[in-house]
XYZ file of C-alpha atoms in Angstrom:
615
model
C 68.470 13.670 123.149
C 69.535 10.984 125.328
C 67.038 9.425 128.381
C 63.779 10.675 128.694
C 63.216 13.000 131.670
C 60.551 12.303 134.277
C 58.150 14.838 135.811
C 60.127 14.315 139.144
C 63.777 15.107 137.490
C 61.962 18.119 135.603
C 60.859 19.323 138.882
C 64.467 18.804 140.241
C 65.881 20.353 137.456
C 63.195 23.499 137.935
C 64.041 23.610 141.646
C 67.982 23.720 141.180
C 67.664 25.984 138.737
C 65.117 28.439 141.124
C 67.591 27.989 143.537
C 70.553 29.427 140.757
C 68.078 32.298 139.684
C 67.910 33.338 143.503
C 72.088 33.170 143.770
C 72.183 34.915 140.418
C 69.529 37.704 141.853
C 71.404 37.980 144.914
C 74.819 38.220 143.081
C 74.049 40.237 140.155
C 71.875 42.931 142.349
C 68.064 43.857 141.773
C 66.557 47.224 141.896
C 62.972 48.381 142.087
C 62.028 51.985 140.471
C 64.634 52.722 138.352
C 65.261 53.180 134.159
C 62.754 51.752 132.269
C 60.300 51.471 135.569
C 60.029 55.185 135.389
C 57.590 54.780 131.841
C 56.326 51.263 132.778
C 54.988 52.158 136.215
C 53.422 55.318 135.492
C 51.559 54.211 132.662
C 50.442 51.068 134.584
C 48.925 53.389 137.398
C 47.327 55.654 134.362
C 45.765 52.872 133.272
C 44.365 51.715 136.768
C 43.656 55.191 137.949
C 43.483 57.866 134.656
C 42.981 60.720 137.100
C 46.880 60.556 137.781
C 49.015 62.536 135.950
C 46.543 65.253 133.828
C 48.816 67.806 132.076
C 52.129 65.452 132.065
C 52.867 64.830 128.416
C 54.566 61.818 128.432
C 51.824 59.916 130.134
C 49.943 60.971 126.978
C 52.388 58.622 124.664
C 51.005 55.729 126.070
C 48.667 55.734 123.323
C 51.155 55.065 120.916
C 53.550 52.841 123.313
C 52.629 49.766 121.428
C 53.016 47.081 124.244
C 50.427 45.415 126.672
C 52.978 44.988 129.290
C 52.007 48.335 131.074
C 47.876 46.908 131.075
C 49.373 43.306 132.126
C 51.121 44.638 134.816
C 47.724 46.755 135.714
C 45.642 43.827 135.612
C 48.519 41.845 138.340
C 48.232 44.714 140.599
C 44.847 45.024 140.964
C 44.406 41.515 141.948
C 47.787 41.190 144.185
C 48.155 45.058 144.756
C 51.697 45.263 146.183
C 53.912 46.075 143.039
C 57.111 45.277 144.586
C 56.059 42.019 145.207
C 54.666 41.913 141.507
C 58.195 43.156 139.833
C 59.819 40.911 141.815
C 57.985 37.549 141.857
C 58.098 38.069 137.857
C 61.922 39.041 137.838
C 62.444 35.533 139.623
C 60.135 33.468 137.247
C 61.869 35.160 134.287
C 65.199 34.211 135.584
C 64.288 30.786 136.270
C 62.593 30.123 132.844
C 65.371 31.752 131.532
C 67.942 29.234 132.715
C 65.637 26.464 131.990
C 65.518 27.448 128.357
C 68.772 27.435 128.321
C 69.684 24.513 129.818
C 67.033 22.475 127.440
C 68.859 24.533 124.444
C 71.973 22.865 125.268
C 70.608 19.580 125.667
C 69.068 19.681 122.333
C 72.068 20.568 120.748
C 74.781 18.882 122.261
C 73.276 16.042 124.411
C 75.278 16.769 127.353
C 74.451 17.898 130.812
C 78.116 18.615 131.887
C 78.225 21.696 128.845
C 74.902 22.406 129.712
C 75.816 23.395 133.286
C 78.761 24.920 132.634
C 76.694 26.924 130.001
C 74.239 27.934 132.978
C 77.809 28.953 135.220
C 79.193 31.359 132.046
C 76.038 32.783 131.990
C 75.742 34.318 135.570
C 78.173 37.345 134.988
C 77.558 40.136 132.459
C 77.604 39.182 128.746
C 78.651 41.424 126.434
C 75.700 42.517 124.052
C 75.779 45.267 121.117
C 73.352 47.997 121.191
C 73.758 49.215 124.993
C 71.491 46.070 125.323
C 72.060 43.403 127.938
C 70.777 39.920 128.758
C 70.352 39.796 132.541
C 69.331 43.324 133.960
C 68.873 44.527 137.932
C 65.319 44.214 137.450
C 61.999 43.259 136.012
C 61.987 44.576 132.301
C 60.097 43.352 129.480
C 62.669 42.770 127.471
C 64.102 40.285 129.698
C 61.064 38.746 130.782
C 60.040 38.250 126.838
C 63.433 37.047 126.088
C 62.997 33.331 127.498
C 60.102 32.975 125.339
C 62.221 34.081 122.257
C 64.659 31.009 123.112
C 61.527 28.848 123.621
C 60.636 29.456 120.471
C 64.044 28.721 118.896
C 63.893 25.034 120.785
C 60.764 24.445 119.799
C 61.565 25.264 115.665
C 64.837 23.296 116.427
C 62.498 20.283 117.358
C 60.242 20.642 114.070
C 57.305 22.664 115.942
C 57.286 25.611 113.709
C 53.828 26.475 114.092
C 53.984 26.351 117.723
C 57.358 28.386 117.420
C 55.696 31.121 115.202
C 52.532 31.330 117.558
C 54.625 31.653 120.545
C 56.346 34.692 118.738
C 53.221 36.361 117.825
C 51.841 36.362 121.095
C 54.983 37.662 122.913
C 54.812 40.510 120.373
C 52.208 41.904 121.901
C 54.249 42.705 125.333
C 57.832 43.349 123.572
C 57.715 43.260 119.541
C 61.914 43.795 119.528
C 62.823 40.402 121.145
C 59.755 38.491 119.501
C 60.730 40.275 116.043
C 64.463 39.582 116.088
C 63.507 35.537 116.836
C 60.854 36.139 114.173
C 63.711 37.003 111.677
C 66.009 34.551 112.645
C 63.181 31.700 112.338
C 62.212 33.500 109.235
C 65.067 33.525 107.463
C 65.559 29.772 108.504
C 62.221 28.514 107.464
C 62.563 30.272 103.673
C 65.926 28.954 102.999
C 64.818 25.031 104.056
C 61.576 25.288 101.642
C 63.919 26.986 99.083
C 66.074 24.081 99.380
C 63.376 21.228 99.729
C 61.532 22.707 96.543
C 65.296 22.732 94.604
C 66.003 19.153 95.526
C 62.641 17.709 95.357
C 62.373 16.309 98.885
C 58.900 17.469 99.722
C 56.553 14.500 100.731
C 53.538 16.268 100.096
C 52.056 18.128 96.908
C 53.192 21.487 96.328
C 50.372 23.123 97.652
C 49.873 21.031 100.824
C 53.848 21.554 101.341
C 53.678 25.370 101.014
C 50.749 25.439 103.300
C 52.434 23.504 105.817
C 55.728 25.215 105.993
C 55.139 28.953 105.169
C 51.479 29.755 105.610
C 50.674 27.921 108.636
C 53.757 29.111 110.524
C 53.974 32.596 109.344
C 49.583 33.139 110.025
C 49.959 32.013 113.325
C 52.613 35.007 114.087
C 50.700 37.681 112.320
C 46.910 36.536 113.866
C 48.843 36.249 116.926
C 50.741 39.758 116.887
C 47.619 41.344 114.751
C 46.579 43.468 118.042
C 50.252 45.255 118.311
C 50.769 44.837 115.067
C 47.451 47.340 114.118
C 48.429 49.146 116.972
C 51.529 50.174 115.203
C 49.950 50.802 111.831
C 47.405 53.098 113.794
C 50.125 55.202 115.514
C 52.721 56.062 112.406
C 53.687 59.198 112.101
C 56.469 59.923 109.195
C 59.677 60.892 110.328
C 61.715 64.033 109.755
C 65.221 64.602 109.597
C 64.377 66.749 113.152
C 63.517 63.252 114.572
C 66.805 61.622 113.610
C 68.562 64.658 114.788
C 67.014 64.379 118.171
C 67.361 60.453 118.195
C 70.890 60.875 117.705
C 71.225 63.199 120.661
C 69.167 60.874 122.910
C 69.189 57.423 121.630
C 72.528 56.947 119.837
C 73.478 53.973 122.142
C 71.034 52.011 120.941
C 70.209 52.972 117.160
C 73.468 54.659 115.901
C 76.718 52.318 115.815
C 79.081 54.715 114.566
C 78.551 56.376 117.771
C 79.782 53.701 119.689
C 83.280 53.295 121.371
C 85.167 51.127 118.729
C 86.416 49.082 121.660
C 83.413 47.551 122.507
C 83.300 46.151 118.707
C 86.748 44.501 119.098
C 85.501 43.041 122.721
C 82.616 41.400 121.038
C 84.484 40.259 118.085
C 86.700 38.444 120.448
C 83.538 36.671 122.026
C 83.021 35.740 118.057
C 85.978 34.677 117.571
C 85.780 32.125 120.447
C 82.700 30.798 118.501
C 84.098 30.591 115.479
C 86.931 27.869 117.471
C 83.551 26.808 118.965
C 81.995 25.316 115.957
C 84.632 22.544 116.007
C 82.335 20.771 117.546
C 79.194 20.855 116.233
C 75.645 19.699 117.126
C 74.040 17.210 114.385
C 74.053 18.612 111.016
C 70.376 19.752 110.882
C 70.459 21.889 114.077
C 73.687 23.437 113.369
C 72.638 23.951 109.612
C 69.597 25.889 111.725
C 72.218 27.533 114.319
C 74.026 29.164 111.544
C 70.846 30.619 109.885
C 69.655 31.851 112.988
C 73.400 33.663 113.106
C 73.190 34.929 109.195
C 69.726 36.505 110.096
C 71.084 38.370 112.868
C 73.913 39.525 110.872
C 71.639 40.889 108.119
C 69.937 42.446 110.594
C 73.191 44.243 112.000
C 74.495 45.332 108.555
C 70.526 46.769 107.945
C 71.028 48.462 111.401
C 74.107 50.284 109.632
C 73.105 51.120 106.614
C 69.673 52.562 107.405
C 70.873 54.207 110.422
C 73.945 55.601 109.562
C 73.733 56.114 105.854
C 70.439 57.036 104.861
C 68.092 56.633 107.959
C 64.831 54.905 107.643
C 62.203 55.293 110.544
C 61.638 51.387 110.802
C 65.108 50.732 111.212
C 65.991 53.044 113.659
C 63.150 52.202 115.658
C 63.909 48.127 115.437
C 67.169 48.991 117.216
C 68.751 45.999 115.365
C 71.811 45.885 116.690
C 70.238 44.642 120.473
C 69.551 41.249 118.125
C 72.899 40.616 119.353
C 71.704 39.224 122.176
C 70.189 36.475 120.554
C 74.025 36.050 119.027
C 75.656 36.024 122.131
C 73.719 33.233 123.901
C 73.969 31.056 120.641
C 77.968 31.741 120.960
C 77.758 30.565 124.657
C 75.976 27.842 124.070
C 78.680 26.788 121.480
C 81.551 27.605 123.713
C 80.306 25.981 126.543
C 80.291 22.400 124.925
C 83.947 23.519 123.250
C 85.167 23.772 126.786
C 84.157 20.593 128.198
C 85.334 18.802 125.079
C 88.623 20.451 125.926
C 88.720 19.103 129.232
C 88.743 15.876 127.382
C 91.683 16.267 126.662
C 95.537 15.947 127.982
C 96.597 18.200 131.071
C 97.597 20.848 128.896
C 94.224 21.054 126.947
C 92.616 21.471 130.620
C 94.515 24.113 131.245
C 94.079 26.008 128.210
C 90.402 25.206 129.015
C 90.495 26.270 132.250
C 91.936 29.744 131.264
C 89.322 29.997 128.480
C 86.415 30.199 131.558
C 88.689 32.270 133.557
C 88.597 35.110 131.322
C 84.998 34.848 130.146
C 83.583 34.436 133.521
C 85.583 37.170 135.286
C 85.530 40.251 133.802
C 88.794 41.393 135.045
C 90.570 38.727 133.506
C 88.897 39.499 129.541
C 92.259 41.413 128.693
C 93.497 37.905 128.621
C 91.228 36.846 125.780
C 94.215 37.371 123.073
C 96.790 34.774 125.334
C 93.801 32.124 125.441
C 92.779 32.627 122.017
C 96.697 32.001 121.104
C 96.356 29.222 123.042
C 93.669 27.656 121.509
C 94.837 28.499 118.196
C 97.871 26.212 119.044
C 95.806 23.856 119.718
C 94.028 23.877 116.488
C 96.872 24.099 114.360
C 98.874 21.387 115.751
C 95.547 18.870 115.665
C 94.578 20.220 112.380
C 91.602 19.264 110.517
C 90.400 22.840 110.514
C 90.021 25.026 107.690
C 92.728 27.116 107.698
C 90.118 30.088 106.754
C 88.522 29.512 110.148
C 92.131 29.835 111.988
C 92.816 33.075 109.298
C 89.357 34.530 110.786
C 90.471 34.227 114.627
C 94.223 35.264 114.157
C 92.886 38.475 111.879
C 90.365 39.124 114.717
C 93.758 38.827 117.509
C 95.880 41.328 114.581
C 92.635 43.778 114.474
C 92.472 43.778 118.330
C 96.305 45.101 118.399
C 95.445 48.331 116.543
C 92.120 49.184 117.584
C 92.603 51.051 121.253
C 91.376 48.395 124.115
C 91.784 48.016 127.691
C 95.409 47.170 127.686
C 96.844 43.718 128.424
C 97.630 43.457 132.278
C 101.245 43.460 133.297
C 100.261 41.081 136.511
C 97.799 38.202 137.066
C 96.114 38.080 140.605
C 93.897 35.781 142.087
C 91.517 38.602 143.374
C 88.432 38.355 141.387
C 88.474 34.412 142.423
C 89.384 35.308 146.317
C 86.812 38.291 145.861
C 84.106 35.999 144.447
C 84.663 33.118 147.104
C 84.730 35.391 149.659
C 81.499 36.986 148.701
C 79.634 33.888 148.880
C 80.995 32.402 151.705
C 79.992 36.170 153.627
C 76.946 36.275 152.333
C 74.849 33.620 154.094
C 71.799 34.176 151.225
C 74.176 33.758 148.613
C 75.743 30.050 150.292
C 72.432 28.943 150.971
C 71.002 29.237 146.763
C 74.073 27.840 145.552
C 73.843 24.930 147.881
C 70.687 24.189 147.318
C 71.163 24.082 143.693
C 74.033 22.072 144.189
C 72.040 19.676 146.381
C 69.106 19.448 143.953
C 71.747 18.248 140.844
C 72.781 15.623 143.433
C 69.436 14.341 144.741
C 68.654 13.682 140.693
C 71.268 10.805 141.125
C 69.570 9.229 144.162
C 68.158 5.595 142.792
C 64.903 6.002 145.830
C 62.270 7.508 144.150
C 60.617 8.195 147.506
C 63.441 9.651 148.832
C 64.013 11.701 145.888
C 60.333 12.878 146.279
C 60.706 13.958 149.977
C 63.808 15.742 149.016
C 62.767 17.726 146.098
C 59.820 18.983 148.366
C 62.301 19.636 151.326
C 64.482 21.661 148.855
C 61.626 23.408 146.937
C 59.413 24.371 150.207
C 62.834 26.109 151.779
C 63.500 27.901 148.341
C 60.545 29.053 148.254
C 59.395 29.808 152.040
C 63.039 31.120 153.051
C 64.998 31.792 150.634
C 62.850 34.138 148.222
C 61.455 36.078 150.842
C 64.855 36.633 152.176
C 66.128 37.453 148.561
C 63.334 40.158 148.628
C 63.810 41.453 152.186
C 67.736 42.282 151.059
C 66.428 44.343 148.493
C 63.586 45.990 149.969
C 65.083 47.237 153.300
C 62.564 48.563 155.763
C 64.127 52.204 155.560
C 64.204 51.934 151.476
C 61.953 54.672 151.205
C 64.735 57.050 153.304
C 66.553 57.968 150.198
C 66.249 61.298 149.938
C 64.890 61.128 146.011
C 62.108 58.684 147.219
C 61.208 60.442 150.382
C 60.718 63.388 148.126
C 58.536 61.575 145.943
C 56.485 60.030 148.985
C 56.491 63.827 150.200
C 54.820 65.046 147.151
C 51.891 62.095 147.113
C 51.217 62.713 150.624
C 50.371 66.390 150.520
C 50.168 67.713 147.113
C 46.870 67.609 145.461
C 46.626 65.235 142.468
C 46.693 67.520 139.723
C 49.800 69.339 141.060
C 52.813 69.676 138.365
C 56.385 69.772 139.707
C 59.318 71.068 138.174
C 62.561 68.197 139.227
C 65.817 68.084 138.280
C 66.001 66.619 134.888
C 68.979 64.067 135.172
C 66.918 62.312 137.592
C 64.585 59.928 136.328
C 61.482 58.431 137.925
C 59.999 60.953 140.346
C 56.627 60.255 139.225
C 56.594 56.413 140.347
C 56.223 56.883 143.949
C 54.933 60.476 143.763
C 52.379 59.724 141.555
C 52.315 63.120 140.426
C 53.405 65.031 136.732
C 56.226 66.299 136.154
C 57.392 68.882 133.096
C 59.741 66.324 132.121
C 63.273 64.281 132.636
C 65.738 62.826 130.128
C 64.606 59.920 130.392
C 61.019 60.547 129.065
C 63.351 60.931 125.792
C 63.007 57.462 124.972
C 59.195 57.602 124.213
C 60.446 59.450 121.096
C 60.436 55.559 119.274
C 56.954 55.602 119.935
C 56.057 59.439 119.251
C 57.550 61.484 116.630
C 55.343 64.421 117.589
C 56.236 64.384 121.303
C 60.151 64.147 120.318
C 60.182 67.794 119.812
C 57.885 69.013 123.138
C 60.192 66.736 124.950
C 63.573 68.460 123.373
C 61.917 72.139 123.886
C 61.294 71.176 127.697
C 64.479 69.654 128.010
C 66.075 72.813 126.651
C 63.957 74.914 128.964
C 65.196 73.059 131.715
C 69.140 73.829 131.215
C 69.431 70.832 128.634
C 68.783 67.869 130.405
C 71.392 67.780 132.452
C 73.206 69.661 135.679
C 72.388 73.236 133.997
C 69.120 72.630 135.437
C 71.005 73.351 138.973
C 72.054 76.419 138.016
C 69.278 78.192 136.585
C 68.419 81.839 137.870
C 65.192 82.484 140.070
C 63.988 83.873 137.357
C 64.103 81.002 135.222
C 62.474 78.891 137.493
C 59.871 81.086 137.954
C 59.330 81.457 134.073
C 59.585 78.002 133.713
C 56.746 77.639 136.101
C 54.427 80.173 134.212
C 54.818 78.294 130.893
C 54.007 75.251 132.044
C 51.917 75.611 135.111
C 53.929 74.047 137.472
C 53.085 74.425 141.181
C 56.322 73.063 143.050
C 59.529 72.982 142.181
C 61.912 70.282 143.478
C 65.850 71.553 143.103
C 69.044 69.758 145.395
C 69.356 70.905 148.888
C 71.301 73.954 149.285
C 70.158 75.879 146.591
C 68.648 79.054 148.297
C 65.717 80.679 146.371
C 63.719 83.364 147.573
C 60.227 81.718 147.734
C 58.331 79.487 150.239
C 60.099 75.775 151.130
C 57.567 73.609 152.041
C 59.779 70.660 152.194
C 63.242 69.758 152.763
C 65.288 66.441 153.473
C 68.750 65.235 153.026
C 68.976 65.688 149.253
C 66.304 67.970 148.078
C 64.143 70.910 148.799
C 60.878 71.963 147.289
C 59.342 75.257 147.180
C 55.920 76.291 146.297
C 55.291 78.397 143.409
C 53.494 81.074 144.078
C 49.517 80.690 142.500
C 49.765 83.798 140.998
C 52.332 83.241 138.435
C 51.068 80.091 137.387
C 49.019 79.055 134.051
C 48.309 76.171 133.080
C 50.345 75.113 129.843
C 48.444 73.471 127.254
C 48.881 69.609 127.562
C 50.549 67.435 124.503
C 48.234 65.628 123.141
C 49.121 62.797 120.289
């Protein structure tokens, strides 16, 4: 790498990336109380107050939910209190750390700041990941919170700090096993390959015993020791899988574990990204780094192959639970690392090179231009062919990818070109004062780094950081947490339940609406989202599916159930209240109604407490 950065320059970099994190959050969006929050928040609240959610079978699965993340949230909540502020703060810190590690990875590999800045720019929009995974999520999720630590382990491993890299992965496994496991596989394959190579060629500098201890025993022991709490928990929670469990997993979570159920065009689109990656390897980092990165990619490829064979042909519980295609989150990031450097090098060429680089940037940055990927690849192929120096096999791989796209259903090539996406982005930035200010603070921080006067640089750094922390961050929080946010009919009915029903009240709610437990702090019969717990509790999957069938199949069939059917469900599960869409008339006591939902009290005479599921 180039000149060593001073603490002041690192502070400026972090200030710029914090402003960029605010920009990314405001642009991409943020939400609280959605998706996986429907599981994490009730688990956390139940840890704080075990009297909440009695007789709710989903809450009982927390005993097999092998993650200490809910416990971590409960500690923060006890200390700071406001859960919305906690979630938003963790999210901003995670985005900033994610961008910082990406920046350092790019510098480590290519030692070029322009490439690093270009990488951060290309990572702002949504990036494709297989297995229904994602890099940036519109909220605070453990998978994204822990992703920067997986990338940090990669960075440390590239620098030769193996024990520290494996230690980080071992510690993070306690909070999200999958993100840690994927990176562990990448580093493990690379470690074993290098150890085997050095033994074969006699490159070890110490005795065999010391060599093996330093290169294998220390790193792997560090991982196993630090990950031991969650590994032991996993072993204790193990339950043999059944064919019925596999069938239910296909019904509920095929988008994560069963690749043959996915749309073929998604694979084709991802193949186009990999074609860019293959071309981008023209400009490699130093050979030692490049070899390790290629081994990382081989590990991900091997995981995906296992994810096909042992999910579709011979289902294996461990493979299904590991959701191996989600490891492509690392492959996508590696691809973008190389592609950003490739585009930067193209920019150094002729005018035609610059035009091709601009087109390639546009198709990768703007989703609306992604159908132009074949055109960009064709132009890049023409450049490669003319300049020579590339192995014909590389060009054939890219050409084969393009031909495959022609024969697989995909987004049609646009009949016309407009600048609407570019104009729309500029309009969004200039019309949203918060977006504009965040972007200005990020750019201003980069400019301040070039100022030679250290006192002036320090003063401006404090001003920019203070403005971002004191004004921009609270403004962003207020944007996503407006005072009227609880006027939403779904949240409103939850708050009514919390204020007006006993803690042990059990609700029958629309199964297609997730998250009723979050604000109501009341148990429910079940919803479709609860099915994600199949990955952790096999026995619960059968109970969950019985409940979904009772609730109309888990979808809109719930709305058309007869009054007698609702009463039967109340009797079966011991429910006290029924939530239905507004407008559904029932001959029961209506106790609340808002713009979207009505709540009916179920007669005590018909309720009979259903035996709660216990793992």
